[in-house]
Amino acid sequence: YLQAVRTILGYKNGFVCGCLVYFSIFKTGVVYTLTCATSMRAILQSNCYHKEGHDAACEFENKYYMLMFGIVQIVVSQIPNIFHTKWLSIIAAVMSFTYSFIGMGLGL
């Protein structure tokens, strides 16, 4: 993609485009990590409220969950030849369907 931009628009515009693309990828990773940590915290808080009642002090921090999610990302990124692992594709598909069914169930 970046080679096509450099060829058509020149080196300077290709460099600018590359910086914007990499910044967008970085930003997406940060937002994804924060969203995951916030979601895990919300699930724990909801479980605490159901067990202890709404008057309980159910406060959890995001730091632990961001760190845990980051460690999982690092471990998964070390899998060699990730594009030929059938089990990973199956897990991703099951998770996607699970998220869809949870969203549909909450929406009803």
PDB file of N, CA and C in Angstrom:
ATOM      1  N   TYR A   1       0.825  -1.183   0.000  1.00  0.00           N
ATOM      2  CA  TYR A   1       0.000   0.000   0.000  1.00  0.00           C
ATOM      3  C   TYR A   1       0.874   1.253   0.000  1.00  0.00           C
ATOM      4  N   LEU A   2       1.827   1.279   0.884  1.00  0.00           N
ATOM      5  CA  LEU A   2       2.683   2.465   0.969  1.00  0.00           C
ATOM      6  C   LEU A   2       3.556   2.616  -0.273  1.00  0.00           C
ATOM      7  N   GLN A   3       3.964   1.502  -0.865  1.00  0.00           N
ATOM      8  CA  GLN A   3       4.745   1.591  -2.102  1.00  0.00           C
ATOM      9  C   GLN A   3       3.914   2.176  -3.232  1.00  0.00           C
ATOM     10  N   ALA A   4       2.634   1.838  -3.274  1.00  0.00           N
ATOM     11  CA  ALA A   4       1.755   2.407  -4.302  1.00  0.00           C
ATOM     12  C   ALA A   4       1.593   3.905  -4.088  1.00  0.00           C
ATOM     13  N   VAL A   5       1.453   4.325  -2.831  1.00  0.00           N
ATOM     14  CA  VAL A   5       1.317   5.759  -2.540  1.00  0.00           C
ATOM     15  C   VAL A   5       2.595   6.487  -2.923  1.00  0.00           C
ATOM     16  N   ARG A   6       3.758   5.902  -2.602  1.00  0.00           N
ATOM     17  CA  ARG A   6       5.034   6.538  -2.963  1.00  0.00           C
ATOM     18  C   ARG A   6       5.197   6.639  -4.476  1.00  0.00           C
ATOM     19  N   THR A   7       4.781   5.603  -5.176  1.00  0.00           N
ATOM     20  CA  THR A   7       4.919   5.604  -6.631  1.00  0.00           C
ATOM     21  C   THR A   7       4.024   6.656  -7.270  1.00  0.00           C
ATOM     22  N   ILE A   8       2.803   6.767  -6.789  1.00  0.00           N
ATOM     23  CA  ILE A   8       1.835   7.676  -7.403  1.00  0.00           C
ATOM     24  C   ILE A   8       2.004   9.110  -6.906  1.00  0.00           C
ATOM     25  N   LEU A   9       2.180   9.293  -5.600  1.00  0.00           N
ATOM     26  CA  LEU A   9       2.198  10.642  -5.031  1.00  0.00           C
ATOM     27  C   LEU A   9       3.586  11.155  -4.662  1.00  0.00           C
ATOM     28  N   GLY A  10       4.605  10.315  -4.739  1.00  0.00           N
ATOM     29  CA  GLY A  10       5.950  10.760  -4.416  1.00  0.00           C
ATOM     30  C   GLY A  10       6.377  10.334  -3.020  1.00  0.00           C
ATOM     31  N   TYR A  11       7.700  10.480  -2.773  1.00  0.00           N
ATOM     32  CA  TYR A  11       8.278  10.014  -1.523  1.00  0.00           C
ATOM     33  C   TYR A  11       7.731  10.769  -0.311  1.00  0.00           C
ATOM     34  N   LYS A  12       7.632  12.100  -0.417  1.00  0.00           N
ATOM     35  CA  LYS A  12       7.196  12.914   0.721  1.00  0.00           C
ATOM     36  C   LYS A  12       5.773  12.545   1.141  1.00  0.00           C
ATOM     37  N   ASN A  13       4.861  12.463   0.190  1.00  0.00           N
ATOM     38  CA  ASN A  13       3.482  12.098   0.520  1.00  0.00           C
ATOM     39  C   ASN A  13       3.388  10.645   0.997  1.00  0.00           C
ATOM     40  N   GLY A  14       4.247   9.779   0.469  1.00  0.00           N
ATOM     41  CA  GLY A  14       4.293   8.399   0.940  1.00  0.00           C
ATOM     42  C   GLY A  14       4.738   8.320   2.384  1.00  0.00           C
ATOM     43  N   PHE A  15       5.721   9.162   2.741  1.00  0.00           N
ATOM     44  CA  PHE A  15       6.193   9.207   4.124  1.00  0.00           C
ATOM     45  C   PHE A  15       5.090   9.697   5.055  1.00  0.00           C
ATOM     46  N   VAL A  16       4.385  10.752   4.658  1.00  0.00           N
ATOM     47  CA  VAL A  16       3.279  11.286   5.467  1.00  0.00           C
ATOM     48  C   VAL A  16       2.181  10.237   5.613  1.00  0.00           C
ATOM     49  N   CYS A  17       1.845   9.578   4.527  1.00  0.00           N
ATOM     50  CA  CYS A  17       0.816   8.536   4.558  1.00  0.00           C
ATOM     51  C   CYS A  17       1.244   7.397   5.483  1.00  0.00           C
ATOM     52  N   GLY A  18       2.513   6.997   5.406  1.00  0.00           N
ATOM     53  CA  GLY A  18       3.025   5.937   6.273  1.00  0.00           C
ATOM     54  C   GLY A  18       2.931   6.305   7.740  1.00  0.00           C
ATOM     55  N   CYS A  19       3.297   7.540   8.062  1.00  0.00           N
ATOM     56  CA  CYS A  19       3.191   7.997   9.455  1.00  0.00           C
ATOM     57  C   CYS A  19       1.747   7.950   9.936  1.00  0.00           C
ATOM     58  N   LEU A  20       0.831   8.399   9.091  1.00  0.00           N
ATOM     59  CA  LEU A  20      -0.587   8.386   9.472  1.00  0.00           C
ATOM     60  C   LEU A  20      -1.122   6.962   9.629  1.00  0.00           C
ATOM     61  N   VAL A  21      -0.697   6.070   8.756  1.00  0.00           N
ATOM     62  CA  VAL A  21      -1.142   4.674   8.851  1.00  0.00           C
ATOM     63  C   VAL A  21      -0.628   4.039  10.138  1.00  0.00           C
ATOM     64  N   TYR A  22       0.653   4.218  10.440  1.00  0.00           N
ATOM     65  CA  TYR A  22       1.208   3.622  11.650  1.00  0.00           C
ATOM     66  C   TYR A  22       0.628   4.254  12.908  1.00  0.00           C
ATOM     67  N   PHE A  23       0.353   5.544  12.878  1.00  0.00           N
ATOM     68  CA  PHE A  23      -0.295   6.186  14.020  1.00  0.00           C
ATOM     69  C   PHE A  23      -1.697   5.627  14.216  1.00  0.00           C
ATOM     70  N   SER A  24      -2.406   5.397  13.127  1.00  0.00           N
ATOM     71  CA  SER A  24      -3.750   4.831  13.210  1.00  0.00           C
ATOM     72  C   SER A  24      -3.718   3.421  13.791  1.00  0.00           C
ATOM     73  N   ILE A  25      -2.741   2.625  13.390  1.00  0.00           N
ATOM     74  CA  ILE A  25      -2.606   1.272  13.937  1.00  0.00           C
ATOM     75  C   ILE A  25      -2.294   1.336  15.429  1.00  0.00           C
ATOM     76  N   PHE A  26      -1.388   2.216  15.825  1.00  0.00           N
ATOM     77  CA  PHE A  26      -1.044   2.381  17.235  1.00  0.00           C
ATOM     78  C   PHE A  26      -2.258   2.822  18.035  1.00  0.00           C
ATOM     79  N   LYS A  27      -2.980   3.795  17.517  1.00  0.00           N
ATOM     80  CA  LYS A  27      -4.170   4.316  18.198  1.00  0.00           C
ATOM     81  C   LYS A  27      -5.224   3.227  18.360  1.00  0.00           C
ATOM     82  N   THR A  28      -5.406   2.423  17.338  1.00  0.00           N
ATOM     83  CA  THR A  28      -6.378   1.332  17.410  1.00  0.00           C
ATOM     84  C   THR A  28      -5.990   0.335  18.494  1.00  0.00           C
ATOM     85  N   GLY A  29      -4.722   0.020  18.610  1.00  0.00           N
ATOM     86  CA  GLY A  29      -4.257  -0.886  19.662  1.00  0.00           C
ATOM     87  C   GLY A  29      -4.499  -0.337  21.052  1.00  0.00           C
ATOM     88  N   VAL A  30      -4.233   0.950  21.244  1.00  0.00           N
ATOM     89  CA  VAL A  30      -4.465   1.578  22.546  1.00  0.00           C
ATOM     90  C   VAL A  30      -5.948   1.571  22.893  1.00  0.00           C
ATOM     91  N   VAL A  31      -6.782   1.957  21.946  1.00  0.00           N
ATOM     92  CA  VAL A  31      -8.228   1.997  22.191  1.00  0.00           C
ATOM     93  C   VAL A  31      -8.759   0.597  22.463  1.00  0.00           C
ATOM     94  N   TYR A  32      -8.273  -0.386  21.726  1.00  0.00           N
ATOM     95  CA  TYR A  32      -8.714  -1.766  21.917  1.00  0.00           C
ATOM     96  C   TYR A  32      -8.346  -2.262  23.313  1.00  0.00           C
ATOM     97  N   THR A  33      -7.131  -1.947  23.781  1.00  0.00           N
ATOM     98  CA  THR A  33      -6.694  -2.348  25.113  1.00  0.00           C
ATOM     99  C   THR A  33      -7.526  -1.665  26.190  1.00  0.00           C
ATOM    100  N   LEU A  34      -7.771  -0.372  26.055  1.00  0.00           N
ATOM    101  CA  LEU A  34      -8.586   0.345  27.042  1.00  0.00           C
ATOM    102  C   LEU A  34     -10.018  -0.171  27.074  1.00  0.00           C
ATOM    103  N   THR A  35     -10.578  -0.453  25.918  1.00  0.00           N
ATOM    104  CA  THR A  35     -11.946  -0.963  25.858  1.00  0.00           C
ATOM    105  C   THR A  35     -12.041  -2.334  26.505  1.00  0.00           C
ATOM    106  N   CYS A  36     -11.057  -3.174  26.273  1.00  0.00           N
ATOM    107  CA  CYS A  36     -11.044  -4.500  26.880  1.00  0.00           C
ATOM    108  C   CYS A  36     -10.956  -4.397  28.399  1.00  0.00           C
ATOM    109  N   ALA A  37     -10.064  -3.563  28.902  1.00  0.00           N
ATOM    110  CA  ALA A  37      -9.914  -3.405  30.348  1.00  0.00           C
ATOM    111  C   ALA A  37     -11.179  -2.829  30.973  1.00  0.00           C
ATOM    112  N   THR A  38     -11.789  -1.864  30.329  1.00  0.00           N
ATOM    113  CA  THR A  38     -13.024  -1.268  30.844  1.00  0.00           C
ATOM    114  C   THR A  38     -14.156  -2.284  30.849  1.00  0.00           C
ATOM    115  N   SER A  39     -14.231  -3.105  29.828  1.00  0.00           N
ATOM    116  CA  SER A  39     -15.279  -4.128  29.766  1.00  0.00           C
ATOM    117  C   SER A  39     -15.098  -5.170  30.858  1.00  0.00           C
ATOM    118  N   MET A  40     -13.863  -5.609  31.082  1.00  0.00           N
ATOM    119  CA  MET A  40     -13.622  -6.586  32.145  1.00  0.00           C
ATOM    120  C   MET A  40     -13.950  -6.003  33.511  1.00  0.00           C
ATOM    121  N   ARG A  41     -13.603  -4.741  33.720  1.00  0.00           N
ATOM    122  CA  ARG A  41     -13.926  -4.086  34.986  1.00  0.00           C
ATOM    123  C   ARG A  41     -15.432  -3.968  35.165  1.00  0.00           C
ATOM    124  N   ALA A  42     -16.159  -3.650  34.112  1.00  0.00           N
ATOM    125  CA  ALA A  42     -17.616  -3.519  34.191  1.00  0.00           C
ATOM    126  C   ALA A  42     -18.275  -4.861  34.504  1.00  0.00           C
ATOM    127  N   ILE A  43     -17.744  -5.940  33.951  1.00  0.00           N
ATOM    128  CA  ILE A  43     -18.289  -7.267  34.245  1.00  0.00           C
ATOM    129  C   ILE A  43     -18.079  -7.605  35.716  1.00  0.00           C
ATOM    130  N   LEU A  44     -16.881  -7.360  36.235  1.00  0.00           N
ATOM    131  CA  LEU A  44     -16.629  -7.631  37.651  1.00  0.00           C
ATOM    132  C   LEU A  44     -17.489  -6.758  38.552  1.00  0.00           C
ATOM    133  N   GLN A  45     -17.654  -5.502  38.185  1.00  0.00           N
ATOM    134  CA  GLN A  45     -18.478  -4.594  38.976  1.00  0.00           C
ATOM    135  C   GLN A  45     -19.930  -5.053  38.970  1.00  0.00           C
ATOM    136  N   SER A  46     -20.420  -5.493  37.840  1.00  0.00           N
ATOM    137  CA  SER A  46     -21.788  -5.996  37.747  1.00  0.00           C
ATOM    138  C   SER A  46     -21.968  -7.246  38.599  1.00  0.00           C
ATOM    139  N   ASN A  47     -21.007  -8.163  38.542  1.00  0.00           N
ATOM    140  CA  ASN A  47     -21.079  -9.365  39.369  1.00  0.00           C
ATOM    141  C   ASN A  47     -21.053  -9.023  40.849  1.00  0.00           C
ATOM    142  N   CYS A  48     -20.241  -8.050  41.221  1.00  0.00           N
ATOM    143  CA  CYS A  48     -20.169  -7.624  42.620  1.00  0.00           C
ATOM    144  C   CYS A  48     -21.497  -7.035  43.075  1.00  0.00           C
ATOM    145  N   TYR A  49     -22.114  -6.213  42.249  1.00  0.00           N
ATOM    146  CA  TYR A  49     -23.405  -5.626  42.604  1.00  0.00           C
ATOM    147  C   TYR A  49     -24.481  -6.694  42.760  1.00  0.00           C
ATOM    148  N   HIS A  50     -24.437  -7.726  41.925  1.00  0.00           N
ATOM    149  CA  HIS A  50     -25.429  -8.796  42.031  1.00  0.00           C
ATOM    150  C   HIS A  50     -25.225  -9.622  43.294  1.00  0.00           C
ATOM    151  N   LYS A  51     -23.968  -9.807  43.717  1.00  0.00           N
ATOM    152  CA  LYS A  51     -23.690 -10.589  44.926  1.00  0.00           C
ATOM    153  C   LYS A  51     -23.894  -9.775  46.195  1.00  0.00           C
ATOM    154  N   GLU A  52     -23.378  -8.550  46.214  1.00  0.00           N
ATOM    155  CA  GLU A  52     -23.336  -7.741  47.431  1.00  0.00           C
ATOM    156  C   GLU A  52     -24.460  -6.724  47.532  1.00  0.00           C
ATOM    157  N   GLY A  53     -25.128  -6.432  46.447  1.00  0.00           N
ATOM    158  CA  GLY A  53     -26.158  -5.393  46.443  1.00  0.00           C
ATOM    159  C   GLY A  53     -25.596  -4.088  45.911  1.00  0.00           C
ATOM    160  N   HIS A  54     -26.482  -3.177  45.575  1.00  0.00           N
ATOM    161  CA  HIS A  54     -26.048  -1.920  44.958  1.00  0.00           C
ATOM    162  C   HIS A  54     -25.446  -0.933  45.952  1.00  0.00           C
ATOM    163  N   ASP A  55     -25.541  -1.217  47.231  1.00  0.00           N
ATOM    164  CA  ASP A  55     -24.935  -0.339  48.232  1.00  0.00           C
ATOM    165  C   ASP A  55     -23.481  -0.703  48.511  1.00  0.00           C
ATOM    166  N   ALA A  56     -23.010  -1.797  47.967  1.00  0.00           N
ATOM    167  CA  ALA A  56     -21.637  -2.248  48.208  1.00  0.00           C
ATOM    168  C   ALA A  56     -20.643  -1.371  47.451  1.00  0.00           C
ATOM    169  N   ALA A  57     -19.452  -1.301  48.014  1.00  0.00           N
ATOM    170  CA  ALA A  57     -18.372  -0.534  47.375  1.00  0.00           C
ATOM    171  C   ALA A  57     -17.663  -1.447  46.373  1.00  0.00           C
ATOM    172  N   CYS A  58     -18.170  -1.495  45.182  1.00  0.00           N
ATOM    173  CA  CYS A  58     -17.617  -2.368  44.134  1.00  0.00           C
ATOM    174  C   CYS A  58     -16.813  -1.522  43.158  1.00  0.00           C
ATOM    175  N   GLU A  59     -15.571  -1.265  43.483  1.00  0.00           N
ATOM    176  CA  GLU A  59     -14.705  -0.471  42.618  1.00  0.00           C
ATOM    177  C   GLU A  59     -13.499  -1.305  42.223  1.00  0.00           C
ATOM    178  N   PHE A  60     -13.189  -1.323  40.960  1.00  0.00           N
ATOM    179  CA  PHE A  60     -12.048  -2.053  40.438  1.00  0.00           C
ATOM    180  C   PHE A  60     -11.253  -1.110  39.547  1.00  0.00           C
ATOM    181  N   GLU A  61      -9.917  -1.316  39.515  1.00  0.00           N
ATOM    182  CA  GLU A  61      -9.066  -0.474  38.681  1.00  0.00           C
ATOM    183  C   GLU A  61      -8.807  -1.138  37.331  1.00  0.00           C
ATOM    184  N   ASN A  62      -8.516  -0.322  36.349  1.00  0.00           N
ATOM    185  CA  ASN A  62      -8.250  -0.823  34.998  1.00  0.00           C
ATOM    186  C   ASN A  62      -6.813  -1.294  34.814  1.00  0.00           C
ATOM    187  N   LYS A  63      -5.890  -0.883  35.681  1.00  0.00           N
ATOM    188  CA  LYS A  63      -4.466  -1.160  35.468  1.00  0.00           C
ATOM    189  C   LYS A  63      -4.184  -2.657  35.330  1.00  0.00           C
ATOM    190  N   TYR A  64      -4.731  -3.443  36.240  1.00  0.00           N
ATOM    191  CA  TYR A  64      -4.487  -4.881  36.232  1.00  0.00           C
ATOM    192  C   TYR A  64      -4.985  -5.504  34.934  1.00  0.00           C
ATOM    193  N   TYR A  65      -6.147  -5.101  34.476  1.00  0.00           N
ATOM    194  CA  TYR A  65      -6.735  -5.697  33.286  1.00  0.00           C
ATOM    195  C   TYR A  65      -6.027  -5.237  32.015  1.00  0.00           C
ATOM    196  N   MET A  66      -5.539  -4.002  31.993  1.00  0.00           N
ATOM    197  CA  MET A  66      -4.744  -3.551  30.847  1.00  0.00           C
ATOM    198  C   MET A  66      -3.444  -4.344  30.766  1.00  0.00           C
ATOM    199  N   LEU A  67      -2.814  -4.565  31.918  1.00  0.00           N
ATOM    200  CA  LEU A  67      -1.575  -5.332  31.956  1.00  0.00           C
ATOM    201  C   LEU A  67      -1.822  -6.776  31.530  1.00  0.00           C
ATOM    202  N   MET A  68      -2.897  -7.367  32.030  1.00  0.00           N
ATOM    203  CA  MET A  68      -3.228  -8.745  31.683  1.00  0.00           C
ATOM    204  C   MET A  68      -3.504  -8.878  30.180  1.00  0.00           C
ATOM    205  N   PHE A  69      -4.256  -7.943  29.622  1.00  0.00           N
ATOM    206  CA  PHE A  69      -4.564  -7.980  28.195  1.00  0.00           C
ATOM    207  C   PHE A  69      -3.300  -7.784  27.366  1.00  0.00           C
ATOM    208  N   GLY A  70      -2.421  -6.888  27.805  1.00  0.00           N
ATOM    209  CA  GLY A  70      -1.154  -6.670  27.109  1.00  0.00           C
ATOM    210  C   GLY A  70      -0.277  -7.909  27.110  1.00  0.00           C
ATOM    211  N   ILE A  71      -0.239  -8.615  28.239  1.00  0.00           N
ATOM    212  CA  ILE A  71       0.552  -9.847  28.320  1.00  0.00           C
ATOM    213  C   ILE A  71      -0.006 -10.901  27.365  1.00  0.00           C
ATOM    214  N   VAL A  72      -1.328 -11.017  27.317  1.00  0.00           N
ATOM    215  CA  VAL A  72      -1.946 -11.970  26.384  1.00  0.00           C
ATOM    216  C   VAL A  72      -1.602 -11.595  24.946  1.00  0.00           C
ATOM    217  N   GLN A  73      -1.622 -10.307  24.620  1.00  0.00           N
ATOM    218  CA  GLN A  73      -1.264  -9.875  23.267  1.00  0.00           C
ATOM    219  C   GLN A  73       0.184 -10.224  22.934  1.00  0.00           C
ATOM    220  N   ILE A  74       1.079 -10.033  23.890  1.00  0.00           N
ATOM    221  CA  ILE A  74       2.493 -10.350  23.664  1.00  0.00           C
ATOM    222  C   ILE A  74       2.677 -11.848  23.450  1.00  0.00           C
ATOM    223  N   VAL A  75       2.006 -12.660  24.274  1.00  0.00           N
ATOM    224  CA  VAL A  75       2.119 -14.117  24.130  1.00  0.00           C
ATOM    225  C   VAL A  75       1.583 -14.567  22.775  1.00  0.00           C
ATOM    226  N   VAL A  76       0.418 -14.060  22.387  1.00  0.00           N
ATOM    227  CA  VAL A  76      -0.177 -14.464  21.113  1.00  0.00           C
ATOM    228  C   VAL A  76       0.678 -13.984  19.937  1.00  0.00           C
ATOM    229  N   SER A  77       1.322 -12.828  20.079  1.00  0.00           N
ATOM    230  CA  SER A  77       2.146 -12.325  18.974  1.00  0.00           C
ATOM    231  C   SER A  77       3.407 -13.162  18.760  1.00  0.00           C
ATOM    232  N   GLN A  78       3.759 -14.016  19.719  1.00  0.00           N
ATOM    233  CA  GLN A  78       4.944 -14.860  19.587  1.00  0.00           C
ATOM    234  C   GLN A  78       4.662 -16.184  18.891  1.00  0.00           C
ATOM    235  N   ILE A  79       3.403 -16.451  18.540  1.00  0.00           N
ATOM    236  CA  ILE A  79       3.056 -17.697  17.859  1.00  0.00           C
ATOM    237  C   ILE A  79       3.673 -17.668  16.460  1.00  0.00           C
ATOM    238  N   PRO A  80       4.523 -18.651  16.144  1.00  0.00           N
ATOM    239  CA  PRO A  80       5.138 -18.649  14.815  1.00  0.00           C
ATOM    240  C   PRO A  80       4.127 -19.041  13.740  1.00  0.00           C
ATOM    241  N   ASN A  81       4.242 -18.415  12.595  1.00  0.00           N
ATOM    242  CA  ASN A  81       3.402 -18.728  11.440  1.00  0.00           C
ATOM    243  C   ASN A  81       1.918 -18.684  11.800  1.00  0.00           C
ATOM    244  N   ILE A  82       1.500 -17.569  12.343  1.00  0.00           N
ATOM    245  CA  ILE A  82       0.148 -17.422  12.889  1.00  0.00           C
ATOM    246  C   ILE A  82      -0.938 -17.586  11.831  1.00  0.00           C
ATOM    247  N   PHE A  83      -0.606 -17.387  10.566  1.00  0.00           N
ATOM    248  CA  PHE A  83      -1.619 -17.466   9.516  1.00  0.00           C
ATOM    249  C   PHE A  83      -1.974 -18.908   9.149  1.00  0.00           C
ATOM    250  N   HIS A  84      -1.204 -19.871   9.632  1.00  0.00           N
ATOM    251  CA  HIS A  84      -1.482 -21.274   9.328  1.00  0.00           C
ATOM    252  C   HIS A  84      -1.954 -22.047  10.557  1.00  0.00           C
ATOM    253  N   THR A  85      -2.397 -21.369  11.580  1.00  0.00           N
ATOM    254  CA  THR A  85      -2.891 -22.044  12.778  1.00  0.00           C
ATOM    255  C   THR A  85      -4.407 -22.098  12.718  1.00  0.00           C
ATOM    256  N   LYS A  86      -4.910 -23.284  12.453  1.00  0.00           N
ATOM    257  CA  LYS A  86      -6.348 -23.478  12.289  1.00  0.00           C
ATOM    258  C   LYS A  86      -7.093 -23.225  13.597  1.00  0.00           C
ATOM    259  N   TRP A  87      -6.507 -23.631  14.725  1.00  0.00           N
ATOM    260  CA  TRP A  87      -7.191 -23.500  16.010  1.00  0.00           C
ATOM    261  C   TRP A  87      -7.429 -22.044  16.372  1.00  0.00           C
ATOM    262  N   LEU A  88      -6.516 -21.172  15.973  1.00  0.00           N
ATOM    263  CA  LEU A  88      -6.682 -19.760  16.291  1.00  0.00           C
ATOM    264  C   LEU A  88      -7.846 -19.154  15.513  1.00  0.00           C
ATOM    265  N   SER A  89      -8.008 -19.567  14.276  1.00  0.00           N
ATOM    266  CA  SER A  89      -9.140 -19.095  13.476  1.00  0.00           C
ATOM    267  C   SER A  89     -10.462 -19.586  14.054  1.00  0.00           C
ATOM    268  N   ILE A  90     -10.474 -20.810  14.537  1.00  0.00           N
ATOM    269  CA  ILE A  90     -11.695 -21.358  15.138  1.00  0.00           C
ATOM    270  C   ILE A  90     -12.049 -20.594  16.412  1.00  0.00           C
ATOM    271  N   ILE A  91     -11.054 -20.327  17.253  1.00  0.00           N
ATOM    272  CA  ILE A  91     -11.303 -19.569  18.487  1.00  0.00           C
ATOM    273  C   ILE A  91     -11.812 -18.173  18.155  1.00  0.00           C
ATOM    274  N   ALA A  92     -11.220 -17.525  17.169  1.00  0.00           N
ATOM    275  CA  ALA A  92     -11.655 -16.178  16.782  1.00  0.00           C
ATOM    276  C   ALA A  92     -13.090 -16.190  16.279  1.00  0.00           C
ATOM    277  N   ALA A  93     -13.456 -17.191  15.495  1.00  0.00           N
ATOM    278  CA  ALA A  93     -14.826 -17.280  14.983  1.00  0.00           C
ATOM    279  C   ALA A  93     -15.818 -17.532  16.113  1.00  0.00           C
ATOM    280  N   VAL A  94     -15.468 -18.423  17.033  1.00  0.00           N
ATOM    281  CA  VAL A  94     -16.355 -18.704  18.172  1.00  0.00           C
ATOM    282  C   VAL A  94     -16.526 -17.456  19.033  1.00  0.00           C
ATOM    283  N   MET A  95     -15.440 -16.733  19.273  1.00  0.00           N
ATOM    284  CA  MET A  95     -15.534 -15.510  20.071  1.00  0.00           C
ATOM    285  C   MET A  95     -16.395 -14.464  19.376  1.00  0.00           C
ATOM    286  N   SER A  96     -16.260 -14.343  18.083  1.00  0.00           N
ATOM    287  CA  SER A  96     -17.058 -13.373  17.341  1.00  0.00           C
ATOM    288  C   SER A  96     -18.542 -13.696  17.438  1.00  0.00           C
ATOM    289  N   PHE A  97     -18.887 -14.962  17.248  1.00  0.00           N
ATOM    290  CA  PHE A  97     -20.293 -15.356  17.376  1.00  0.00           C
ATOM    291  C   PHE A  97     -20.790 -15.169  18.806  1.00  0.00           C
ATOM    292  N   THR A  98     -19.941 -15.462  19.792  1.00  0.00           N
ATOM    293  CA  THR A  98     -20.328 -15.279  21.191  1.00  0.00           C
ATOM    294  C   THR A  98     -20.624 -13.818  21.474  1.00  0.00           C
ATOM    295  N   TYR A  99     -19.762 -12.916  21.007  1.00  0.00           N
ATOM    296  CA  TYR A  99     -20.003 -11.487  21.207  1.00  0.00           C
ATOM    297  C   TYR A  99     -21.311 -11.061  20.553  1.00  0.00           C
ATOM    298  N   SER A 100     -21.564 -11.577  19.370  1.00  0.00           N
ATOM    299  CA  SER A 100     -22.802 -11.222  18.667  1.00  0.00           C
ATOM    300  C   SER A 100     -24.025 -11.692  19.438  1.00  0.00           C
ATOM    301  N   PHE A 101     -23.973 -12.919  19.951  1.00  0.00           N
ATOM    302  CA  PHE A 101     -25.116 -13.447  20.699  1.00  0.00           C
ATOM    303  C   PHE A 101     -25.307 -12.711  22.026  1.00  0.00           C
ATOM    304  N   ILE A 102     -24.209 -12.328  22.679  1.00  0.00           N
ATOM    305  CA  ILE A 102     -24.322 -11.550  23.916  1.00  0.00           C
ATOM    306  C   ILE A 102     -24.963 -10.203  23.613  1.00  0.00           C
ATOM    307  N   GLY A 103     -24.499  -9.534  22.564  1.00  0.00           N
ATOM    308  CA  GLY A 103     -25.092  -8.245  22.184  1.00  0.00           C
ATOM    309  C   GLY A 103     -26.552  -8.374  21.819  1.00  0.00           C
ATOM    310  N   MET A 104     -26.893  -9.429  21.096  1.00  0.00           N
ATOM    311  CA  MET A 104     -28.286  -9.648  20.722  1.00  0.00           C
ATOM    312  C   MET A 104     -29.129  -9.937  21.961  1.00  0.00           C
ATOM    313  N   GLY A 105     -28.588 -10.729  22.890  1.00  0.00           N
ATOM    314  CA  GLY A 105     -29.319 -11.041  24.118  1.00  0.00           C
ATOM    315  C   GLY A 105     -29.534  -9.816  24.987  1.00  0.00           C
ATOM    316  N   LEU A 106     -28.528  -8.964  25.070  1.00  0.00           N
ATOM    317  CA  LEU A 106     -28.677  -7.744  25.866  1.00  0.00           C
ATOM    318  C   LEU A 106     -29.623  -6.757  25.201  1.00  0.00           C
ATOM    319  N   GLY A 107     -29.703  -6.818  23.881  1.00  0.00           N
ATOM    320  CA  GLY A 107     -30.574  -5.898  23.154  1.00  0.00           C
ATOM    321  C   GLY A 107     -32.045  -6.269  23.216  1.00  0.00           C
ATOM    322  N   LEU A 108     -32.327  -7.519  23.517  1.00  0.00           N
ATOM    323  CA  LEU A 108     -33.725  -7.958  23.556  1.00  0.00           C
ATOM    324  C   LEU A 108     -34.377  -7.600  24.824  1.00  0.00           C
TER     325      LEU A 108
END
